[in-house]
Coordinates of C-alpha atoms in Angstrom, one line a residue:
M1 CA 205.0 -15.2 -38.7
P2 CA 205.4 -11.6 -40.8
E3 CA 206.5 -9.1 -38.5
S4 CA 204.4 -6.1 -37.2
P5 CA 204.4 -2.6 -38.1
T6 CA 206.4 -2.5 -34.5
S7 CA 208.9 -5.0 -35.2
P8 CA 212.7 -3.4 -35.7
S9 CA 213.8 -3.5 -39.0
P10 CA 217.5 -4.9 -39.8
P11 CA 220.2 -2.8 -39.8
G12 CA 220.9 -1.3 -43.3
S13 CA 217.5 -2.3 -43.9
P14 CA 215.1 0.9 -45.7
A15 CA 213.9 2.3 -42.6
N16 CA 217.9 2.7 -41.4
T17 CA 218.9 4.4 -44.5
A18 CA 219.2 8.2 -44.0
T19 CA 216.7 9.8 -46.3
P20 CA 218.3 11.4 -49.4
S21 CA 218.8 14.8 -49.4
A22 CA 216.4 17.0 -52.2
A23 CA 220.4 17.6 -53.9
S24 CA 221.3 14.2 -54.5
A25 CA 217.8 13.4 -55.9
L26 CA 218.6 16.3 -58.1
L27 CA 221.7 15.7 -59.5
R28 CA 220.9 11.3 -60.1
I29 CA 218.1 13.0 -62.1
A30 CA 220.4 15.2 -63.8
V31 CA 223.1 12.0 -64.3
L32 CA 220.3 10.0 -65.9
A33 CA 218.7 12.6 -68.5
V34 CA 222.8 13.6 -70.1
A35 CA 223.0 10.0 -70.2
F36 CA 219.7 9.6 -71.8
L37 CA 220.6 12.4 -74.3
A38 CA 224.1 10.9 -75.0
V39 CA 222.4 7.5 -75.8
Q40 CA 220.1 9.7 -78.4
L41 CA 223.1 11.5 -79.8
M42 CA 224.9 8.4 -80.5
L43 CA 221.8 6.5 -82.5
F44 CA 221.2 9.4 -83.9
K45 CA 224.6 9.9 -85.9
N46 CA 224.5 5.9 -86.8
L47 CA 221.4 6.9 -88.4
H48 CA 223.2 9.1 -90.5
R49 CA 226.1 7.2 -91.2
F50 CA 224.4 3.9 -92.1
P51 CA 221.4 3.3 -93.7
T52 CA 218.4 2.7 -91.5
T53 CA 216.9 -0.9 -92.1
R54 CA 213.3 0.8 -93.3
F55 CA 215.3 2.3 -95.6
L56 CA 212.5 1.8 -98.5
P57 CA 209.5 3.7 -98.3
P58 CA 206.2 2.5 -97.0
P59 CA 202.8 2.6 -99.3
V60 CA 200.8 5.9 -99.0
R61 CA 197.8 4.2 -98.4
C62 CA 197.0 0.6 -98.8
N63 CA 193.8 -1.7 -99.3
R64 CA 193.3 -4.9 -100.7
T65 CA 193.7 -4.2 -104.4
W66 CA 196.6 -0.8 -104.6
A67 CA 199.4 -0.7 -102.5
N68 CA 199.2 3.0 -102.9
G69 CA 195.9 4.1 -103.0
E70 CA 193.0 4.1 -105.2
V71 CA 194.4 4.5 -108.9
E72 CA 192.2 7.0 -111.3
P73 CA 190.5 5.6 -114.0
G74 CA 192.9 5.0 -117.5
A75 CA 195.8 5.9 -114.9
C76 CA 197.7 2.1 -115.6
E77 CA 196.0 2.2 -119.5
A78 CA 199.4 0.8 -120.0
G79 CA 199.8 -1.6 -117.1
I80 CA 199.9 -2.9 -113.3
I81 CA 203.2 -4.0 -111.3
Y82 CA 203.5 -6.6 -109.1
V83 CA 206.1 -6.4 -106.6
Y84 CA 207.7 -9.9 -105.0
D85 CA 208.0 -9.3 -101.2
L86 CA 211.5 -11.4 -101.7
P87 CA 212.9 -12.7 -98.3
L88 CA 215.2 -10.5 -96.7
E89 CA 218.3 -12.3 -97.4
F90 CA 217.6 -11.0 -101.0
N91 CA 217.6 -7.4 -100.7
H92 CA 217.2 -5.6 -97.1
D93 CA 220.0 -7.7 -95.4
L94 CA 222.4 -6.5 -97.9
V95 CA 221.7 -2.8 -97.1
T96 CA 221.6 -3.5 -93.5
H97 CA 225.1 -5.2 -93.5
C98 CA 226.2 -2.4 -96.0
E99 CA 230.1 -2.4 -95.2
R100 CA 230.6 -5.7 -96.4
L101 CA 229.9 -4.8 -100.1
C102 CA 233.1 -3.3 -100.9
P103 CA 236.3 -3.8 -99.2
W104 CA 238.5 -0.5 -99.8
Y105 CA 235.8 1.8 -98.4
S106 CA 232.2 2.1 -97.3
F107 CA 229.0 1.4 -99.6
C108 CA 226.7 2.6 -97.1
P109 CA 226.8 6.3 -97.7
Y110 CA 225.8 5.6 -101.3
L111 CA 222.4 3.9 -100.0
T112 CA 221.4 6.6 -98.3
N113 CA 218.3 8.2 -99.9
G114 CA 216.9 4.7 -101.1
G115 CA 219.9 4.4 -102.9
L116 CA 220.7 8.3 -104.1
G117 CA 223.5 8.8 -101.8
R118 CA 224.1 11.6 -99.6
P119 CA 223.7 15.0 -101.2
A120 CA 225.7 16.9 -103.7
A121 CA 225.6 20.1 -101.1
T122 CA 228.0 17.6 -98.9
V123 CA 230.2 16.9 -101.8
P124 CA 233.3 20.1 -101.4
G125 CA 233.4 22.7 -104.3
F126 CA 230.0 21.0 -106.1
S127 CA 227.5 23.9 -104.8
A128 CA 230.2 26.5 -107.0
I129 CA 229.0 25.1 -110.8
V130 CA 225.4 23.5 -110.2
P131 CA 222.9 26.8 -109.6
N132 CA 221.3 27.0 -105.8
A133 CA 217.9 26.3 -107.9
S134 CA 219.4 22.9 -108.9
M135 CA 221.2 21.2 -105.6
P136 CA 218.5 19.4 -104.6
S137 CA 218.5 17.6 -107.3
W138 CA 221.9 16.7 -107.3
Y139 CA 223.1 13.5 -105.0
N140 CA 227.1 11.6 -104.8
T141 CA 225.6 9.1 -106.5
D142 CA 227.9 5.9 -107.2
Q143 CA 227.2 4.3 -110.4
F144 CA 226.3 0.6 -108.7
P145 CA 223.2 1.1 -106.7
L146 CA 220.5 1.4 -109.5
E147 CA 218.6 -1.8 -108.1
V148 CA 217.8 0.2 -105.2
T149 CA 216.5 3.0 -106.8
I150 CA 214.2 1.2 -108.6
H151 CA 213.1 -0.9 -106.1
R152 CA 212.2 2.1 -104.0
R153 CA 210.4 3.9 -107.2
L154 CA 208.1 0.6 -108.2
L155 CA 207.5 0.1 -103.9
S156 CA 205.6 3.9 -104.2
H157 CA 204.1 3.5 -108.0
R158 CA 200.9 4.8 -108.7
C159 CA 200.1 1.1 -111.0
R160 CA 201.3 -1.3 -108.1
T161 CA 199.3 -3.5 -106.9
I162 CA 199.2 -6.0 -103.7
D163 CA 196.7 -8.8 -105.7
P164 CA 199.3 -10.8 -108.1
S165 CA 196.1 -11.9 -109.9
L166 CA 195.2 -8.6 -111.6
A167 CA 199.4 -7.9 -112.6
D168 CA 200.4 -7.4 -116.5
A169 CA 204.0 -7.3 -114.6
F170 CA 206.3 -9.1 -112.3
Y171 CA 209.3 -7.2 -110.3
V172 CA 211.7 -9.4 -108.6
P173 CA 213.7 -7.3 -106.3
F174 CA 216.8 -9.2 -105.6
Y175 CA 219.4 -7.0 -105.7
A176 CA 222.0 -9.4 -107.6
G177 CA 224.6 -6.5 -108.5
L178 CA 225.1 -5.9 -104.7
D179 CA 225.4 -9.4 -103.3
V180 CA 228.0 -10.2 -106.7
G181 CA 229.9 -7.5 -105.9
S182 CA 231.0 -8.5 -102.4
H183 CA 232.2 -11.6 -103.3
L184 CA 234.0 -10.3 -106.7
W185 CA 237.1 -9.2 -104.7
G186 CA 237.5 -11.2 -101.8
L187 CA 240.3 -13.1 -101.0
N188 CA 238.7 -15.9 -99.3
A189 CA 235.7 -15.5 -101.9
T190 CA 234.5 -18.9 -103.9
V191 CA 232.3 -19.9 -106.6
A192 CA 229.7 -20.7 -104.1
D193 CA 230.3 -17.9 -102.4
R194 CA 229.4 -15.7 -105.8
D195 CA 226.1 -18.0 -106.8
R196 CA 224.9 -18.9 -103.6
A197 CA 222.5 -16.0 -102.9
G198 CA 221.2 -16.0 -107.5
T199 CA 220.6 -20.5 -106.5
R200 CA 218.1 -19.7 -103.9
L201 CA 216.8 -16.7 -105.2
L202 CA 215.6 -18.7 -107.7
E203 CA 214.8 -21.9 -105.7
W204 CA 212.5 -19.7 -104.0
L205 CA 211.1 -17.8 -107.0
T206 CA 210.6 -20.9 -109.6
N207 CA 208.1 -21.9 -106.4
Q208 CA 206.0 -19.0 -106.9
T209 CA 202.3 -19.6 -108.0
S210 CA 202.6 -16.3 -110.9
F211 CA 206.5 -18.1 -112.2
K212 CA 204.8 -21.3 -112.7
K213 CA 201.6 -19.8 -114.9
S214 CA 203.8 -17.9 -116.8
G215 CA 207.5 -19.8 -116.9
G216 CA 208.9 -16.2 -116.0
W217 CA 208.1 -14.7 -119.3
D218 CA 205.9 -11.8 -117.8
H219 CA 208.9 -11.1 -115.0
F220 CA 211.5 -8.3 -114.7
I221 CA 214.6 -8.2 -112.7
T222 CA 217.1 -5.0 -112.5
L223 CA 221.0 -6.0 -112.4
G224 CA 222.5 -3.2 -111.2
R225 CA 226.5 -4.4 -112.4
I226 CA 227.5 -4.8 -116.0
T227 CA 225.7 -8.2 -118.0
W228 CA 229.3 -10.0 -117.9
D229 CA 229.3 -10.0 -113.6
F230 CA 226.1 -12.5 -114.4
R231 CA 227.7 -14.6 -117.1
R232 CA 230.3 -16.7 -115.8
Y233 CA 230.5 -19.5 -118.5
Y234 CA 233.3 -22.2 -116.6
D235 CA 234.0 -22.8 -113.0
D236 CA 237.2 -20.6 -113.1
G237 CA 235.3 -17.4 -114.6
W238 CA 234.8 -14.0 -113.8
G239 CA 231.5 -13.3 -111.6
T240 CA 228.4 -15.4 -111.2
N241 CA 226.4 -17.5 -113.2
F242 CA 223.0 -16.1 -112.4
V243 CA 221.8 -15.1 -116.0
I244 CA 222.6 -18.6 -117.7
R245 CA 220.2 -20.6 -114.8
P246 CA 217.7 -22.1 -116.3
G247 CA 215.1 -19.8 -114.1
M248 CA 216.6 -17.0 -115.6
A249 CA 215.9 -18.3 -119.1
N250 CA 212.2 -15.7 -119.5
V251 CA 212.7 -13.2 -117.9
T252 CA 213.9 -9.4 -119.1
R253 CA 216.8 -8.2 -117.5
L254 CA 217.1 -4.3 -116.8
V255 CA 220.9 -3.7 -116.8
I256 CA 223.3 -1.2 -116.7
E257 CA 225.3 -2.7 -119.6
A258 CA 224.1 -5.5 -121.7
D259 CA 224.9 -8.4 -124.3
R260 CA 223.2 -7.4 -127.6
L261 CA 223.0 -10.5 -128.7
D262 CA 220.0 -11.6 -125.8
P263 CA 217.2 -10.0 -126.2
L264 CA 216.3 -10.5 -122.2
D265 CA 218.6 -8.2 -121.8
V266 CA 217.4 -4.7 -121.9
G267 CA 220.2 -2.1 -121.2
V268 CA 219.5 0.7 -119.1
P269 CA 221.1 3.9 -118.1
Y270 CA 223.9 4.1 -115.8
P271 CA 222.6 6.4 -113.0
T272 CA 224.1 9.5 -112.3
G273 CA 224.2 12.2 -109.7
F274 CA 221.4 14.4 -111.2
H275 CA 217.7 12.9 -109.7
P276 CA 215.5 15.7 -110.7
R277 CA 211.9 16.3 -108.3
A278 CA 209.8 17.2 -111.1
A279 CA 209.7 18.4 -115.0
A280 CA 210.5 21.8 -113.5
D281 CA 213.6 21.0 -112.2
V282 CA 214.7 19.4 -115.7
R283 CA 214.0 22.8 -117.1
A284 CA 215.5 24.5 -115.2
W285 CA 218.8 22.2 -115.5
Q286 CA 218.0 22.3 -119.4
R287 CA 218.5 25.6 -119.9
H288 CA 221.5 26.6 -117.3
V289 CA 223.6 24.0 -118.9
L290 CA 222.3 25.5 -122.8
S291 CA 223.6 28.9 -121.8
L292 CA 227.0 27.7 -120.3
N293 CA 229.8 29.8 -122.4
R294 CA 231.6 26.3 -122.9
T295 CA 235.4 27.6 -122.5
N296 CA 237.1 23.7 -123.9
L297 CA 236.2 22.2 -127.5
F298 CA 236.6 19.2 -126.5
G299 CA 237.8 17.1 -122.4
F300 CA 238.9 13.3 -121.2
A301 CA 238.2 12.5 -118.1
G302 CA 239.7 8.8 -117.6
A303 CA 243.3 7.5 -116.6
Q304 CA 246.2 5.1 -118.5
R305 CA 245.9 1.7 -117.5
S306 CA 249.1 -0.3 -117.5
G307 CA 248.1 -3.4 -117.7
F308 CA 246.2 -3.4 -121.2
K309 CA 248.4 -3.6 -123.7
D310 CA 247.7 -1.1 -126.7
D311 CA 245.1 0.9 -124.2
F312 CA 242.8 3.4 -126.6
R313 CA 242.9 5.6 -123.6
D314 CA 246.8 6.2 -124.0
V315 CA 246.1 7.7 -127.2
L316 CA 242.9 10.3 -126.3
L317 CA 245.4 11.4 -124.1
E318 CA 248.2 12.4 -126.4
E319 CA 245.2 13.7 -128.7
C320 CA 244.2 16.0 -125.8
E321 CA 247.9 17.2 -125.6
D322 CA 248.7 17.9 -128.8
A323 CA 245.4 20.1 -128.8
G324 CA 246.4 21.8 -126.0
R325 CA 244.6 23.6 -123.5
A326 CA 243.0 26.3 -125.4
H327 CA 241.4 23.1 -127.0
C328 CA 241.2 20.1 -124.3
R329 CA 240.9 19.7 -120.8
S330 CA 242.0 16.3 -119.5
V331 CA 240.9 15.2 -115.7
D332 CA 243.2 12.0 -114.4
C333 CA 241.0 9.2 -112.8
S334 CA 243.6 7.3 -111.8
G335 CA 242.7 5.2 -108.3
T336 CA 239.7 6.7 -106.8
K337 CA 239.9 10.4 -108.1
C338 CA 236.8 10.6 -109.9
N339 CA 235.0 8.4 -107.5
D340 CA 236.2 11.4 -104.4
N341 CA 236.0 14.6 -106.8
A342 CA 233.1 14.2 -108.3
T343 CA 233.1 18.1 -108.9
T344 CA 236.3 17.8 -111.1
V345 CA 234.6 15.5 -113.8
M346 CA 231.0 18.0 -113.8
K347 CA 233.4 21.3 -113.8
L348 CA 235.2 18.9 -117.1
F349 CA 231.8 18.1 -118.9
L350 CA 230.2 21.6 -118.2
D351 CA 233.2 23.2 -119.7
S352 CA 233.5 21.5 -122.9
R353 CA 231.3 20.8 -125.5
F354 CA 232.5 17.6 -126.5
C355 CA 233.4 14.4 -124.4
L356 CA 235.5 11.6 -125.5
Q357 CA 233.8 8.3 -124.7
P358 CA 236.3 5.4 -125.0
R359 CA 235.7 2.0 -123.6
G360 CA 236.0 1.5 -120.1
D361 CA 236.7 -2.3 -118.7
S362 CA 233.5 -3.5 -120.5
Y363 CA 232.2 -1.4 -123.8
T364 CA 230.2 1.7 -121.7
R365 CA 230.9 4.2 -118.6
R366 CA 228.7 5.7 -116.6
S367 CA 231.0 8.5 -118.1
L368 CA 228.6 8.5 -121.3
F369 CA 225.8 9.5 -119.4
D370 CA 227.7 12.2 -116.4
C371 CA 229.2 13.5 -119.8
M372 CA 224.9 14.4 -121.4
V373 CA 223.7 15.5 -118.6
A374 CA 225.8 18.1 -118.5
G375 CA 224.6 19.0 -121.9
A376 CA 228.3 18.1 -123.9
V377 CA 228.5 15.9 -126.8
P378 CA 229.8 12.3 -127.1
V379 CA 232.8 11.2 -129.1
L380 CA 231.9 7.3 -129.2
F381 CA 235.1 5.2 -130.8
W382 CA 233.0 1.9 -130.1
R383 CA 229.3 1.6 -131.7
R384 CA 228.0 -0.8 -128.8
T385 CA 229.1 2.1 -126.2
A386 CA 225.9 3.5 -127.2
Y387 CA 224.1 2.8 -130.5
D388 CA 223.9 -0.9 -129.7
Q389 CA 223.4 -0.5 -125.6
Y390 CA 220.3 1.5 -125.4
R391 CA 218.1 1.8 -128.0
W392 CA 214.7 2.6 -125.5
F393 CA 217.1 5.5 -124.5
L394 CA 219.2 6.6 -127.4
P395 CA 218.0 7.7 -131.0
V396 CA 219.2 5.5 -133.3
G397 CA 218.9 3.7 -136.3
E398 CA 219.2 3.4 -140.6
R399 CA 218.6 6.9 -141.2
G400 CA 221.8 8.3 -139.3
K401 CA 219.8 9.6 -136.3
E402 CA 222.7 9.1 -134.2
R403 CA 224.7 11.7 -135.6
E404 CA 222.2 14.1 -134.4
W405 CA 223.2 13.8 -130.5
S406 CA 226.9 12.3 -131.0
V407 CA 229.8 11.8 -133.0
F408 CA 231.8 8.6 -134.2
M409 CA 235.1 8.4 -135.4
D410 CA 236.8 5.6 -136.6
R411 CA 239.5 4.3 -133.4
Q412 CA 241.9 2.6 -136.1
A413 CA 242.3 5.6 -138.6
L414 CA 243.1 7.2 -134.7
R415 CA 245.0 5.3 -133.4
V416 CA 247.6 5.0 -136.6
G417 CA 247.8 8.8 -136.9
N418 CA 245.5 9.2 -140.3
V419 CA 243.1 12.0 -138.8
S420 CA 243.1 13.9 -135.1
V421 CA 240.2 14.2 -132.8
L422 CA 240.6 18.5 -133.0
D423 CA 240.7 18.4 -136.7
V424 CA 237.6 16.3 -137.0
L425 CA 236.2 18.4 -134.5
R426 CA 236.8 21.5 -135.7
G427 CA 235.4 20.6 -138.9
F428 CA 231.8 20.9 -137.4
S429 CA 230.1 24.6 -137.6
E430 CA 228.7 26.3 -135.0
Q431 CA 225.5 25.8 -135.8
R432 CA 225.5 22.6 -136.1
V433 CA 227.5 22.4 -132.5
R434 CA 224.3 23.9 -131.2
R435 CA 222.0 21.7 -132.9
M436 CA 223.9 18.4 -131.2
R437 CA 223.8 20.1 -128.0
E438 CA 220.3 21.4 -128.0
R439 CA 219.7 17.6 -128.9
V440 CA 221.1 16.1 -126.4
V441 CA 220.2 18.2 -123.7
E442 CA 216.5 17.1 -124.9
M443 CA 217.3 13.5 -124.4
I444 CA 218.0 14.0 -120.3
P445 CA 214.8 13.3 -119.0
R446 CA 215.0 9.9 -120.1
L447 CA 218.5 9.5 -119.2
V448 CA 218.1 10.3 -115.5
Y449 CA 216.5 8.7 -112.5
G450 CA 213.9 10.8 -110.4
S451 CA 213.8 11.2 -107.1
S452 CA 209.8 11.7 -106.2
S453 CA 208.0 8.5 -106.0
D454 CA 205.4 9.6 -108.6
G455 CA 207.9 10.1 -111.4
L456 CA 208.5 14.0 -113.3
G457 CA 205.3 14.6 -113.4
D458 CA 203.9 17.0 -116.1
G459 CA 204.0 14.2 -118.6
M460 CA 207.6 14.0 -118.8
E461 CA 209.1 10.7 -118.8
D462 CA 212.4 9.4 -116.7
A463 CA 214.1 6.7 -117.3
L464 CA 212.8 4.5 -115.3
D465 CA 209.4 5.4 -117.1
V466 CA 210.9 4.5 -120.4
A467 CA 211.7 1.2 -119.2
L468 CA 208.6 0.1 -117.5
G469 CA 207.1 1.0 -120.3
G470 CA 209.6 -0.6 -123.2
V471 CA 208.5 -3.9 -120.7
L472 CA 205.0 -3.6 -120.5
K473 CA 204.7 -3.5 -124.1
R474 CA 206.9 -6.1 -124.6
F475 CA 204.7 -8.3 -122.2
R476 CA 201.2 -6.8 -124.0
R477 CA 202.8 -7.9 -127.2
R478 CA 203.5 -11.4 -125.7
R479 CA 200.0 -12.1 -125.1
R480 CA 198.6 -11.0 -127.7
S481 CA 201.0 -13.8 -129.3
I482 CA 199.4 -16.2 -126.9
A483 CA 195.8 -15.4 -127.6
R484 CA 196.2 -16.0 -131.6
E485 CA 198.5 -19.2 -130.9
E486 CA 195.5 -20.6 -128.5
D487 CA 192.9 -19.9 -131.1
G488 CA 194.7 -21.9 -134.1
P489 CA 196.0 -25.2 -134.2
P490 CA 198.4 -25.9 -131.0
A491 CA 202.4 -25.0 -132.1
P492 CA 205.6 -26.6 -131.9
L493 CA 207.0 -26.8 -128.8
V494 CA 210.3 -25.5 -130.0
A495 CA 213.0 -23.7 -128.1
R496 CA 214.6 -20.7 -130.4
R497 CA 218.1 -18.9 -130.5
V498 CA 218.8 -15.8 -131.5
N499 CA 220.9 -16.0 -134.3
G500 CA 221.8 -19.2 -133.3
T501 CA 225.0 -17.5 -131.1
S502 CA 225.9 -15.4 -127.9
T503 CA 229.1 -13.2 -127.2
A504 CA 231.7 -14.8 -125.9
P505 CA 232.1 -15.2 -122.3
P506 CA 234.2 -12.5 -120.6
A507 CA 237.8 -14.0 -119.9
S508 CA 239.1 -12.9 -116.2
S509 CA 242.4 -10.8 -116.5
G510 CA 245.3 -10.9 -113.9
N511 CA 243.9 -7.6 -111.6
N512 CA 240.7 -9.7 -111.4
R513 CA 238.8 -6.8 -113.8
P514 CA 236.5 -8.8 -116.4
V515 CA 237.6 -8.2 -120.1
I516 CA 235.6 -8.7 -123.1
R517 CA 236.8 -10.8 -126.1
R518 CA 236.8 -8.9 -129.0
G519 CA 234.7 -10.9 -132.2
R520 CA 232.8 -14.2 -131.8
R521 CA 234.2 -17.4 -130.6
R522 CA 233.7 -20.1 -132.6
Y523 CA 233.2 -24.1 -131.1
V524 CA 234.5 -26.9 -132.6
S525 CA 232.5 -29.2 -129.9
R526 CA 229.1 -29.4 -129.7
D527 CA 229.1 -30.2 -126.2
R528 CA 231.3 -27.3 -125.6
S529 CA 229.3 -25.0 -127.5
R530 CA 225.9 -25.7 -125.6
R531 CA 228.3 -25.0 -122.1
A532 CA 229.3 -21.5 -123.5
F533 CA 225.8 -20.6 -123.7
W534 CA 222.5 -20.8 -122.4
P535 CA 219.7 -20.0 -124.9
H536 CA 218.5 -16.8 -125.2
I537 CA 214.7 -18.1 -125.4
R538 CA 213.5 -21.1 -123.7
T539 CA 210.0 -22.6 -124.3
V540 CA 207.6 -21.9 -121.4
I541 CA 205.7 -25.4 -120.3
P542 CA 203.0 -24.2 -118.2
P543 CA 201.5 -26.9 -115.9
A544 CA 198.3 -26.6 -118.2
P545 CA 196.5 -29.0 -120.6
A546 CA 198.1 -29.7 -123.8
S547 CA 196.0 -26.1 -125.5
G548 CA 198.6 -24.1 -123.6
R549 CA 201.3 -24.8 -125.1
Q550 CA 203.6 -21.2 -125.9
S551 CA 207.0 -20.0 -126.9
L552 CA 208.0 -17.2 -125.7
Q553 CA 208.8 -14.1 -128.7
T554 CA 210.6 -10.8 -127.2
S555 CA 210.3 -7.5 -129.2

């Protein structure tokens, strides 16, 4: 039976507890408020320390067709893009757990701002070498986050559709470079660890309706590491086997260093720290680098590598030393010095008319693009460093267009002392050097990735615009080829190779770094040759009737 209102309360009940004073109530409120503010401060610091899980921009406006608002007529004549919404494990989760991506340091700061990294204003001394007006365009960018950067830009691209039936091109936002990079140097990492994500991605992708329809020839992907990190031909080799798996046989790859014998590999510039917001930012930077009084004839940023016999960098360091400080300056990049102090390297290039660009662990270094963005003329020693790699971005050809913006030197003649860097570069007139520098500066927009989702504007194309235009042009040519085949008699289903060969797979050096073998490897065994490389171009066999037979042709 319920107690009556007049029933005595048991000892210790609220009725017998002294009523708290107003002062104690205010004290409790103050303590709670301080605790709440402390929690908010901790969360704020963590959000700035690590990339937020919502690291990619949401669509500006979404309807049933366009992800970012209606498109003006004619604005997307080049083509319409569909971006796959992959399971989170293939991109989002890699960024969320960014502290696991590198065994030596946290990669998290480099994934902030959609892969651009932290503003360069946080880099000590950087503001002293870059004008205040240009500082908002500079970031502390790593060389390997391109997958995140391009994904961010394409999600906000004006010609992105959310209706795959309208698309001319399909983008696969798999962060393959971030994934394999986390397994390349792990003490307990296995081949299965390196291959797992790529295998799962292709299982998912090849079951998508759009992929089945074309066999993948209208699909493209970004690879944020060099192609050799994705071309493991043997179980004891370097990297993953992602690129040579059957599901990738027709997919176009935008990769920071390509296999020149694989037409599906498209070399795109390494990310630099310059990410202009608009065309005006580019023009301001171009005026600045052309106006500089450069005190060094040439400069070199690099380090001796004791693990490599007859390393060519030793030759260049000696050339710089012989030329003297009146003509050459060098920056020692041993360890992580150049990663930790980007100011020193940028100052070297801004002070130099020429910069020496030997190969790195592979044929190209990010330093090539840092040098050119700084307005210095690159001096090359391997054609594959630039001329055979980036044909969509750097002018080359039979008419010697490469001589407009670069110098090529015979490395063997230099090694044996028949020529010297100083003598060759002093042989150019001031007018010639000026024209070369102007040509380099003119090319800067095509070598950088803008920070704005809308691109640079004012008719100026950045590196992504150039790459996307090339991809869409390739796919248009393929569609025209299909239309011609369907109008005529059925073409035979013949798998094609390019030049009948591929470069040899990279070996693993003693310090777990990839080494590119020189020359082409000859295979005696037919079976071994099949094992050594996957054909670059695969026949597309759609699930349609025989009249839909197709054979892939690329630009």
